[in-house]
Every structure is written in structure tokens, then in C-alpha cells.
Short mmCIF file of C-alpha atoms in Angstrom, two decimals:
data_model
loop_
_atom_site.label_atom_id
_atom_site.label_comp_id
_atom_site.label_asym_id
_atom_site.label_seq_id
_atom_site.Cartn_x
_atom_site.Cartn_y
_atom_site.Cartn_z
CA MET A 23 13.65 143.34 -24.25
CA ALA A 24 15.04 147.19 -26.00
CA LEU A 25 14.89 147.90 -29.46
CA GLY A 26 17.57 150.01 -30.60
CA ALA A 27 15.33 152.12 -33.84
CA VAL A 28 13.79 148.63 -35.05
CA ALA A 29 10.74 150.10 -37.38
CA LEU A 30 7.66 148.04 -36.77
CA PRO A 31 5.33 149.30 -39.88
CA SER A 32 2.15 146.56 -38.08
CA TRP A 33 0.94 148.04 -35.56
CA ALA A 34 0.53 151.32 -36.73
CA GLN A 35 -3.04 151.23 -37.40
CA PHE A 36 -4.01 154.93 -36.03
CA ARG A 37 -6.97 156.13 -37.44
CA VAL A 38 -7.10 160.04 -37.20
CA GLU A 39 -10.97 162.25 -36.78
CA ILE A 40 -10.94 165.62 -36.68
CA SER A 41 -13.69 167.61 -35.05
CA GLY A 42 -14.68 170.97 -34.52
CA VAL A 43 -14.08 174.20 -35.92
CA GLY A 44 -11.62 176.59 -35.61
CA GLY A 45 -12.13 180.19 -35.38
CA SER A 46 -9.79 181.64 -38.20
CA GLN A 47 -8.24 179.34 -41.21
CA ILE A 48 -6.72 179.51 -43.90
CA PRO A 49 -8.79 177.48 -46.90
CA ILE A 50 -5.93 175.32 -48.78
CA ALA A 51 -6.46 172.73 -51.48
CA LEU A 52 -4.18 170.35 -51.81
CA PRO A 53 -5.26 167.43 -54.71
CA ASP A 54 -3.32 163.81 -54.71
CA PHE A 55 -0.23 163.84 -55.85
CA ARG A 56 0.20 162.97 -59.45
CA ASP A 57 1.36 159.63 -58.75
CA GLU A 58 1.38 158.89 -55.54
CA ALA A 59 0.72 155.46 -55.15
CA ARG A 60 4.60 154.64 -56.32
CA SER A 61 5.32 155.68 -53.59
CA GLY A 62 3.71 153.40 -51.25
CA GLN A 63 1.78 156.23 -48.94
CA ALA A 64 -0.81 158.96 -49.53
CA VAL A 65 1.41 161.48 -49.34
CA ALA A 66 -1.76 164.24 -50.13
CA ALA A 67 -3.54 162.93 -47.51
CA ILE A 68 -0.79 162.64 -44.65
CA ILE A 69 -0.59 166.62 -45.68
CA ARG A 70 -3.77 167.60 -45.30
CA ALA A 71 -4.59 165.48 -41.95
CA ASP A 72 -1.59 167.21 -40.40
CA LEU A 73 -2.78 170.67 -41.48
CA GLU A 74 -5.92 170.46 -40.60
CA ARG A 75 -5.23 168.82 -36.67
CA SER A 76 -3.12 172.28 -36.22
CA GLY A 77 -6.20 174.14 -36.48
CA GLN A 78 -5.17 176.51 -38.55
CA PHE A 79 -6.41 175.92 -42.13
CA ARG A 80 -9.16 174.13 -44.02
CA ILE A 81 -9.16 171.91 -46.58
CA ILE A 82 -10.65 172.97 -49.87
CA ASP A 83 -12.04 170.16 -52.03
CA ALA A 84 -9.63 169.55 -54.91
CA PRO A 85 -11.32 167.95 -57.62
CA THR A 86 -9.51 168.95 -60.88
CA PRO A 87 -5.08 167.26 -60.56
CA MET A 88 -2.64 168.76 -60.46
CA PHE A 89 1.02 169.28 -59.68
CA GLU A 90 4.03 171.33 -59.57
CA GLY A 91 4.28 171.80 -63.16
CA SER A 92 0.82 173.27 -63.24
CA SER A 93 -0.59 175.95 -63.90
CA PRO A 94 -3.37 176.73 -61.91
CA ALA A 95 -6.74 178.43 -62.55
CA TRP A 96 -6.94 181.61 -60.74
CA ASN A 97 -10.73 181.89 -61.43
CA GLU A 98 -11.85 178.69 -60.02
CA TRP A 99 -9.48 178.36 -57.43
CA ARG A 100 -11.01 182.09 -56.13
CA GLY A 101 -14.14 180.45 -57.01
CA ARG A 102 -14.06 178.04 -54.46
CA ASN A 103 -12.83 180.18 -51.69
CA THR A 104 -9.48 178.95 -51.80
CA ASP A 105 -6.74 180.79 -50.70
CA ALA A 106 -3.75 179.08 -51.29
CA LEU A 107 -3.17 176.04 -53.23
CA ALA A 108 -0.09 173.15 -52.94
CA ALA A 109 -0.02 170.15 -56.01
CA GLY A 110 3.13 167.92 -56.11
CA SER A 111 4.13 164.56 -57.76
CA ALA A 112 5.94 160.91 -56.44
CA THR A 113 8.64 159.11 -58.56
CA ARG A 114 10.29 156.36 -58.28
CA LEU A 115 13.76 156.99 -59.29
CA ALA A 116 16.08 153.91 -60.64
CA ASP A 117 18.00 154.06 -56.79
CA GLY A 118 14.78 152.56 -55.83
CA ARG A 119 14.40 156.12 -53.99
CA ILE A 120 11.13 157.86 -54.20
CA ASP A 121 11.34 162.00 -55.55
CA LEU A 122 8.74 163.73 -53.76
CA ARG A 123 7.91 167.43 -55.36
CA TYR A 124 5.74 170.31 -54.43
CA LYS A 125 4.76 173.58 -55.59
CA LEU A 126 2.81 176.30 -53.31
CA TRP A 127 0.98 178.80 -54.02
CA ASP A 128 -0.90 181.89 -53.07
CA VAL A 129 -4.21 182.10 -54.35
CA VAL A 130 -5.41 185.60 -53.72
CA LYS A 131 -2.69 187.50 -55.06
CA GLY A 132 -2.23 184.75 -57.96
CA GLN A 133 1.78 184.26 -56.84
CA ASP A 134 4.91 180.97 -56.97
CA LEU A 135 5.46 180.80 -53.45
CA GLY A 136 8.13 178.24 -54.70
CA GLY A 137 8.60 174.16 -53.50
CA GLU A 138 10.49 171.71 -53.05
CA ALA A 139 11.80 168.51 -53.76
CA HIS A 140 13.05 165.58 -51.04
CA ALA A 141 14.66 162.42 -52.25
CA VAL A 142 14.19 159.67 -50.18
CA ALA A 143 14.18 155.99 -49.48
CA SER A 144 10.24 154.51 -49.63
CA GLU A 145 10.96 153.33 -45.60
CA ASP A 146 11.44 157.90 -45.01
CA VAL A 147 8.24 158.72 -47.69
CA ARG A 148 5.80 159.68 -44.87
CA LEU A 149 8.47 161.29 -42.85
CA ALA A 150 8.99 163.79 -46.57
CA ALA A 151 5.31 164.18 -46.36
CA HIS A 152 5.15 165.21 -42.98
CA ARG A 153 7.89 167.65 -43.22
CA ILE A 154 6.32 169.48 -46.89
CA ALA A 155 3.11 169.70 -44.21
CA ASP A 156 5.81 172.11 -41.87
CA ALA A 157 7.19 173.69 -45.22
CA ILE A 158 3.18 175.08 -45.97
CA TYR A 159 2.94 175.58 -42.82
CA GLN A 160 6.02 177.91 -41.87
CA LYS A 161 4.95 179.30 -45.07
CA LEU A 162 1.14 180.10 -44.75
CA THR A 163 1.45 180.99 -41.33
CA GLY A 164 4.96 182.24 -39.53
CA GLU A 165 5.96 179.83 -37.44
CA ARG A 166 7.23 176.12 -37.17
CA GLY A 167 5.45 173.74 -37.95
CA VAL A 168 5.61 170.06 -35.17
CA PHE A 169 4.28 167.81 -37.68
CA ALA A 170 7.78 166.33 -38.54
CA THR A 171 8.64 166.04 -34.34
CA ARG A 172 7.89 162.74 -32.74
CA MET A 173 5.94 161.42 -29.58
CA ALA A 174 6.80 158.86 -26.72
CA TYR A 175 3.53 156.89 -25.81
CA VAL A 176 2.98 153.42 -23.88
CA THR A 177 0.84 151.49 -25.69
CA LYS A 178 -0.78 148.78 -23.52
CA ALA A 179 -2.17 145.11 -25.03
CA GLY A 180 -3.15 141.36 -23.42
CA GLY A 181 -1.08 142.50 -20.25
CA ARG A 182 2.24 143.47 -21.88
CA TYR A 183 4.06 147.31 -22.36
CA THR A 184 5.38 149.05 -24.29
CA LEU A 185 7.02 151.71 -24.92
CA ARG A 186 6.84 153.35 -28.54
CA ILE A 187 8.39 156.13 -30.79
CA ALA A 188 6.28 157.53 -33.33
CA ASP A 189 5.37 160.27 -35.56
CA ALA A 190 3.28 163.23 -34.25
CA ASP A 191 0.63 162.19 -36.24
CA GLY A 192 0.59 158.45 -34.05
CA GLU A 193 2.34 156.87 -36.94
CA GLY A 194 5.27 155.64 -38.20
CA GLY A 195 6.56 154.29 -34.40
CA GLN A 196 9.24 152.05 -33.54
CA VAL A 197 9.79 150.06 -29.92
CA ALA A 198 11.90 151.97 -27.47
CA LEU A 199 11.67 148.96 -25.02
CA ALA A 200 8.90 146.19 -24.31
CA SER A 201 8.45 145.01 -21.16
CA PRO A 202 6.28 142.83 -19.18
CA ASP A 203 6.08 145.48 -16.47
CA PRO A 204 4.51 148.64 -16.92
CA ILE A 205 6.30 151.22 -17.96
CA ILE A 206 5.05 154.89 -17.12
CA SER A 207 6.62 158.71 -17.21
CA PRO A 208 8.99 158.92 -20.78
CA ALA A 209 10.50 162.55 -20.91
CA TRP A 210 12.63 163.52 -23.65
CA SER A 211 16.19 164.89 -23.79
CA PRO A 212 15.61 168.55 -24.83
CA ASN A 213 17.76 167.18 -27.68
CA GLY A 214 15.59 164.14 -28.87
CA ARG A 215 17.92 161.81 -28.62
CA GLU A 216 17.75 159.78 -25.10
CA LEU A 217 14.08 159.32 -23.43
CA ALA A 218 13.55 159.50 -19.94
CA TYR A 219 11.34 156.68 -18.71
CA VAL A 220 9.79 154.71 -15.01
CA SER A 221 10.00 151.07 -15.77
CA PHE A 222 9.41 148.17 -12.69
CA GLU A 223 11.00 145.49 -14.69
CA THR A 224 12.77 145.14 -11.28
CA ARG A 225 9.81 144.82 -9.62
CA LYS A 226 9.83 148.44 -8.18
CA ALA A 227 10.21 151.60 -10.05
CA VAL A 228 13.51 152.13 -11.45
CA VAL A 229 14.30 155.18 -13.66
CA TRP A 230 16.44 154.66 -16.83
CA ILE A 231 18.33 156.80 -19.64
CA GLN A 232 17.75 155.12 -23.19
CA ASP A 233 19.96 156.08 -26.18
CA LEU A 234 17.05 156.57 -29.27
CA SER A 235 19.04 156.26 -31.96
CA THR A 236 21.30 152.72 -30.66
CA GLY A 237 18.45 151.34 -28.20
CA ARG A 238 21.81 151.58 -25.59
CA ARG A 239 19.98 151.90 -21.75
CA ARG A 240 21.36 152.97 -18.10
CA VAL A 241 20.19 153.35 -14.91
CA LEU A 242 19.90 156.92 -13.88
CA ALA A 243 17.83 156.06 -10.26
CA ASP A 244 17.78 153.20 -8.93
CA PHE A 245 17.51 153.42 -5.57
CA ARG A 246 15.88 152.78 -1.72
CA GLY A 247 12.10 153.58 -2.29
CA THR A 248 10.56 154.79 -5.57
CA ASN A 249 12.19 156.38 -8.62
CA SER A 250 9.70 158.55 -10.14
CA ALA A 251 8.72 161.26 -12.32
CA PRO A 252 11.90 162.02 -14.76
CA SER A 253 11.69 165.75 -16.24
CA PHE A 254 15.28 166.93 -18.19
CA SER A 255 16.12 170.62 -17.74
CA PRO A 256 16.51 173.42 -20.92
CA ASP A 257 20.03 172.33 -21.43
CA GLY A 258 20.22 168.54 -20.60
CA GLN A 259 21.92 168.38 -18.49
CA GLN A 260 20.16 167.87 -15.77
CA VAL A 261 17.12 165.55 -14.10
CA ALA A 262 14.15 166.70 -11.89
CA LEU A 263 13.16 163.42 -10.02
CA THR A 264 10.68 161.87 -7.36
CA LEU A 265 12.79 159.63 -4.52
CA SER A 266 12.16 158.28 -1.51
CA ARG A 267 15.03 157.11 -0.55
CA GLU A 268 15.00 159.53 2.33
CA GLY A 269 11.76 159.32 3.99
CA GLY A 270 8.63 160.36 2.15
CA SER A 271 8.50 161.55 -1.96
CA GLN A 272 10.64 164.60 -2.70
CA LEU A 273 11.70 166.32 -5.04
CA PHE A 274 15.47 165.82 -6.18
CA ILE A 275 17.60 166.54 -8.75
CA MET A 276 21.29 165.58 -10.33
CA ASN A 277 22.95 165.77 -13.52
CA ARG A 278 22.26 163.26 -16.41
CA ASP A 279 25.29 161.29 -15.95
CA GLY A 280 23.94 159.81 -12.11
CA GLY A 281 26.31 162.72 -10.14
CA GLY A 282 24.82 165.32 -8.76
CA LEU A 283 22.42 164.26 -6.41
CA ARG A 284 21.02 167.72 -4.56
CA ARG A 285 17.49 166.99 -2.17
CA LEU A 286 14.68 170.26 -3.76
CA THR A 287 12.19 169.89 -1.06
CA GLN A 288 11.97 169.51 2.77
CA SER A 289 8.75 168.81 3.19
CA SER A 290 6.45 166.09 4.99
CA ALA A 291 4.04 166.47 1.61
CA ILE A 292 4.17 164.46 -1.31
CA ASP A 293 5.68 166.16 -3.86
CA THR A 294 6.38 164.89 -7.40
CA GLU A 295 5.93 166.00 -11.11
CA SER A 296 8.23 168.44 -11.50
CA VAL A 297 9.35 170.40 -14.79
CA PHE A 298 11.11 173.11 -15.74
CA SER A 299 10.58 176.45 -17.06
CA PRO A 300 11.50 177.12 -20.77
CA ASP A 301 14.60 178.96 -18.59
CA GLY A 302 15.46 176.66 -16.61
CA ARG A 303 15.91 178.84 -13.98
CA SER A 304 12.38 177.20 -11.63
CA LEU A 305 10.07 173.75 -11.22
CA TYR A 306 6.68 173.51 -11.68
CA PHE A 307 5.59 170.28 -8.75
CA VAL A 308 2.24 168.75 -8.38
CA SER A 309 1.97 168.83 -4.04
CA ASP A 310 -0.46 167.57 -1.18
CA ARG A 311 1.35 170.05 1.25
CA GLY A 312 -1.97 172.38 1.91
CA GLY A 313 -3.91 169.32 2.46
CA GLY A 314 -5.08 168.64 -1.23
CA PRO A 315 -2.86 167.95 -4.46
CA GLN A 316 -1.87 171.71 -6.11
CA ILE A 317 0.52 173.06 -8.40
CA TYR A 318 3.33 174.53 -6.82
CA ARG A 319 6.61 176.93 -8.66
CA MET A 320 9.83 176.92 -6.87
CA SER A 321 13.30 179.13 -8.20
CA LEU A 322 16.01 176.56 -8.49
CA ALA A 323 17.49 179.09 -6.36
CA GLY A 324 16.66 178.37 -3.04
CA GLY A 325 13.33 180.18 -1.56
CA ALA A 326 9.74 179.02 -0.35
CA ALA A 327 7.62 177.48 -2.67
CA GLU A 328 4.69 179.80 -4.38
CA ARG A 329 1.21 178.19 -5.53
CA VAL A 330 -0.17 178.09 -9.07
CA SER A 331 -3.27 176.33 -8.71
CA PHE A 332 -6.62 177.20 -6.91
CA SER A 333 -9.24 176.55 -9.17
CA GLY A 334 -10.81 173.68 -7.58
CA ASN A 335 -8.94 171.50 -5.05
CA TYR A 336 -7.38 168.70 -7.49
CA ASN A 337 -5.09 170.08 -9.37
CA ILE A 338 -2.14 167.44 -11.32
CA SER A 339 -0.10 167.16 -14.16
CA PRO A 340 1.49 170.51 -15.14
CA ALA A 341 3.05 170.76 -18.25
CA ILE A 342 4.61 174.64 -19.23
CA SER A 343 4.58 175.68 -23.64
CA PRO A 344 7.35 176.39 -24.62
CA ASP A 345 6.96 180.12 -24.55
CA GLY A 346 6.72 179.97 -20.89
CA ARG A 347 3.57 181.96 -20.73
CA SER A 348 1.73 178.67 -20.04
CA MET A 349 0.61 175.56 -17.75
CA ALA A 350 -1.77 172.93 -19.11
CA PHE A 351 -3.00 170.86 -16.26
CA ILE A 352 -4.98 168.10 -14.92
CA THR A 353 -7.84 168.98 -12.61
CA ARG A 354 -10.56 166.45 -10.59
CA LEU A 355 -13.84 167.91 -11.09
CA ASN A 356 -16.53 167.28 -8.10
CA GLY A 357 -17.64 163.26 -9.05
CA GLY A 358 -14.55 162.10 -10.11
CA THR A 359 -14.93 163.64 -13.91
CA PHE A 360 -10.61 164.13 -14.42
CA ARG A 361 -10.93 167.32 -17.52
CA LEU A 362 -7.58 169.34 -19.06
CA CYS A 363 -7.20 172.63 -18.47
CA VAL A 364 -4.87 175.66 -19.79
CA MET A 365 -3.56 178.52 -17.77
CA ASP A 366 -2.53 181.49 -18.05
CA LEU A 367 0.43 182.10 -16.06
CA ALA A 368 0.48 185.85 -16.18
CA SER A 369 -3.67 185.92 -15.30
CA GLY A 370 -4.09 182.90 -13.61
CA THR A 371 -6.91 182.73 -16.04
CA VAL A 372 -7.94 178.76 -16.45
CA GLN A 373 -9.59 177.34 -19.36
CA GLN A 374 -11.32 173.82 -19.69
CA ILE A 375 -10.86 172.22 -22.65
CA SER A 376 -11.04 169.22 -23.30
CA ASP A 377 -15.52 167.49 -22.34
CA THR A 378 -13.55 163.84 -21.74
CA SER A 379 -13.77 162.78 -18.64
CA ASP A 380 -11.05 161.31 -17.80
CA ASP A 381 -7.26 162.68 -19.16
CA GLU A 382 -4.29 162.48 -18.54
CA SER A 383 -0.19 163.67 -18.90
CA PRO A 384 -0.99 166.56 -21.63
CA SER A 385 2.08 167.81 -23.35
CA PHE A 386 2.69 170.14 -25.54
CA SER A 387 4.06 170.59 -29.27
CA PRO A 388 7.61 172.13 -29.66
CA ASN A 389 5.66 175.20 -31.00
CA GLY A 390 3.77 176.24 -28.69
CA ARG A 391 0.42 175.54 -30.47
CA LEU A 392 -1.38 172.43 -29.87
CA LEU A 393 -1.86 169.57 -26.91
CA VAL A 394 -1.34 165.72 -27.45
CA TYR A 395 -3.29 164.30 -23.97
CA ALA A 396 -4.30 160.43 -22.71
CA THR A 397 -8.28 160.09 -22.22
CA ARG A 398 -10.82 157.44 -22.06
CA VAL A 399 -13.47 157.12 -25.08
CA GLY A 400 -15.73 154.66 -26.00
CA GLY A 401 -14.59 152.16 -23.51
CA ARG A 402 -10.67 152.68 -24.76
CA ASP A 403 -7.22 154.03 -23.89
CA VAL A 404 -5.98 157.10 -26.36
CA LEU A 405 -4.63 160.00 -27.99
CA MET A 406 -6.48 163.31 -28.40
CA THR A 407 -4.21 167.00 -29.80
CA THR A 408 -5.53 169.96 -29.60
CA THR A 409 -5.40 173.36 -30.07
CA LEU A 410 -5.13 175.61 -26.72
CA ASP A 411 -8.57 176.85 -27.00
CA GLY A 412 -9.84 173.45 -27.52
CA LYS A 413 -11.92 174.37 -30.67
CA ILE A 414 -9.75 171.65 -32.24
CA LYS A 415 -9.35 167.93 -32.10
CA ALA A 416 -7.62 165.29 -33.18
CA LYS A 417 -8.25 161.87 -32.08
CA LEU A 418 -5.58 159.08 -32.99
CA ILE A 419 -7.00 155.82 -32.19
CA SER A 420 -5.55 152.99 -32.32
CA SER A 421 -6.95 149.64 -33.33
CA LEU A 422 -4.33 147.72 -31.48
CA ALA A 423 -4.11 148.26 -28.08
CA ASP A 424 -4.92 150.92 -25.51
CA VAL A 425 -2.57 154.32 -25.42
CA ARG A 426 -1.47 156.33 -22.57
CA GLU A 427 1.65 158.25 -21.08
CA PRO A 428 2.27 160.39 -24.54
CA ASN A 429 5.03 162.67 -24.87
CA TRP A 430 5.76 165.43 -27.25
CA GLY A 431 9.65 165.51 -28.66
CA PRO A 432 11.91 168.54 -29.66
CA PHE A 433 12.10 169.88 -32.95
CA ASN A 434 15.49 167.46 -32.98
CA ARG A 435 14.85 165.16 -35.14
#
């Protein structure tokens, strides 16, 4: 059953646990917003969790009540070793909307850095809080924040699979598809309007594309054999995927409307999990053509594939950073442990950044500063976000279901 843009707050039961210490973080204080209880959301707590999860900020306790109209006591905040301060308020308007306002200050310079006002419907307060966190992040780091972006992931509970679209902290979700049959490999279109995925609802692997605003879905690939691992090109006009229609599992590319099918690989191996480079000129993919699964790169203009991964004898699930400089992937260690790694593509240097044992499905945030991946902790399938150096991790624990197959959406929303 496909559902278009149906909010289901009853299952949005995530708890975020943040661990680790970053090397260089901005100490920031953010008291609770004045009258935020009227908004129905813990606005300041959402913003604090966003900033802390980014790894760029260290939250300073703020016992002094403040709002955007307050005059900061600079010496008091400097005495608390605070570099930045933000405060705001929530007001319910006559039409039922919530007016969220905030202001940001540079404590070191004693300077007003400006603020914003958001008048939103009550159901959009959480999103507005994420956008305030994005604005603070950009003002203080010079980079675009990702807190108002979305993630897609699959939950499994009671033998039922659900493809969900949620905020970047796992909350505020909507159901895209619910099914008694497995759903895997969600992949965002670059404009954030569509999602490709693999569903087994017809008792075989079929690739679908779904419009997230309307819920309308259509079959993209239902050829003989299996149809799997879709990935949009950076311009959104093509989809790479793995098909076994001609024997074996090989890479193909086709137009997003289902036409123009073209075979890309001609090996006797299993070629799968393809992802585009940010410039759209190459594909990274997994192949066992060398005896075990490794990551390769090939030009879409033609030519032989070149091997990219060399550390270990089992490397899968490549994800390429938006700037094209880094590749996240999963490696299998001796003993069957699966760990998340990040490779600098220029030097080939690999850093193992997780300490869990069942990692899978890494995906970069659209600003390239964070990764989300699935793993197993305490007997539960959970999502984790991490900085690229692995120093700051946030565990998103769902109280209602096991969570797998995360994919971080683009900036567009």
C-alpha cells in the first residue's frame, strides 16, 4: 500500500544518543525558547541536538532565561567560556500559527549576528526548528547546514516493511510505502521529489519510482530476472541499476522515464551497487571480478573499469561525498565483522570510523560533513550518524521497529 505524504506522528519515537568529543568545536549556549511549550515542541532542544550532532558545536549550559529581545550579559557568558549565544521565543498567533523568533550573538566580539522569524503551522514547528539550526550553523561555520533535509529508510516490525521519509534526526516521518514484502535500496532523485527503490511485492525484485508529494508510483524496471540497486544520475535524468535480464548481474543505465536502456558492463562477474560520481561522468560499483567483492570505477564514456579498494578482501556499498573527494564503504574484517570506512580518493588512505560490527548502507549528508549508516546495537537494528573522522556519533534509536537502508536526501525540500 502506498501512501502519499501522510504524517504519522504516533510512530515517530526516536531517541538520539550523542557520543564522542570533537577536536575543534564552537561552544554555544542556547536557553529554552520563551513560551516554547505553546508550540507543542521542545524547540531549543531540537536545535541543540542538531548542532551537537554535527560535531561542530559544544553545548554550554544556559541557566539564565533569555529571548531574542534580551541584552546579553557579555562578561557572564564569557565567564562560561561561551563563544556564541542564541535565544528565542514561541508565540501562538490568532490564526493558530506559531511565530518562532530567534537571535544569534557573537559573545567573543559582543556582536549581534542577527536573527529570523518563522510563522508556521503547528505541524511545521519541528521543521522550523531545524531551519533555525541550519541558519545558526551557516552563520558560524560558513557552510550550509543539513538539519532541515530528509532521510529515507526502511523499518521492519511484526513482519511488515515500511519505507519512511523523515527529518535528518529520524523524526517527523511520513510513510511512502507499507508492505508485507521486503523493500530495499531507496535512492533519492537530485531534486528531492522522487524516490527509487526495490520492492518484492510481486514476488520478485522490481524497481519503482515514487513521487513523494502525490504518492503516485510507477514501475521503472521489471525485466526478466532481478532488477535492483537503482541510483539517479546527478542531473536526475538517468538511473543506473543492476539487471540479470541477460544472464548474470550486470550494470545498465536507462532514462528516468524507462526508455533508452543501455548495458554498461560486460563481465562474467556480479556487478552491482553502482553510484554516480558528482560530475556524472563515472560510476563506482561493486564487483567480484577479481575473486572477491571490491569497489571499481568506470567512465560512462567507455573503457575498462579500474579497481579502487585495496584494503582487505571484501569491500562493498560505496557512497561518494558531494565534493567527490571521499568514498565511504563497508569492509569485512577477519571474523565476519562489517565496519564503516572512509577513503580519501586522491591518496587512497582509508580510515575505519566505526566500532560496531554489523554496519551497512552508508550515505553522505548533502554538505558532505556527516554520514548516516545502519548497524546493530544491543540486538536492535538502528541508524547512526557520524562525522567523517568518527569522533562524534549519534545513535537514532527507534522504539517501535528495526531500522535499515538509510539514504540521506538532497538539500532540496
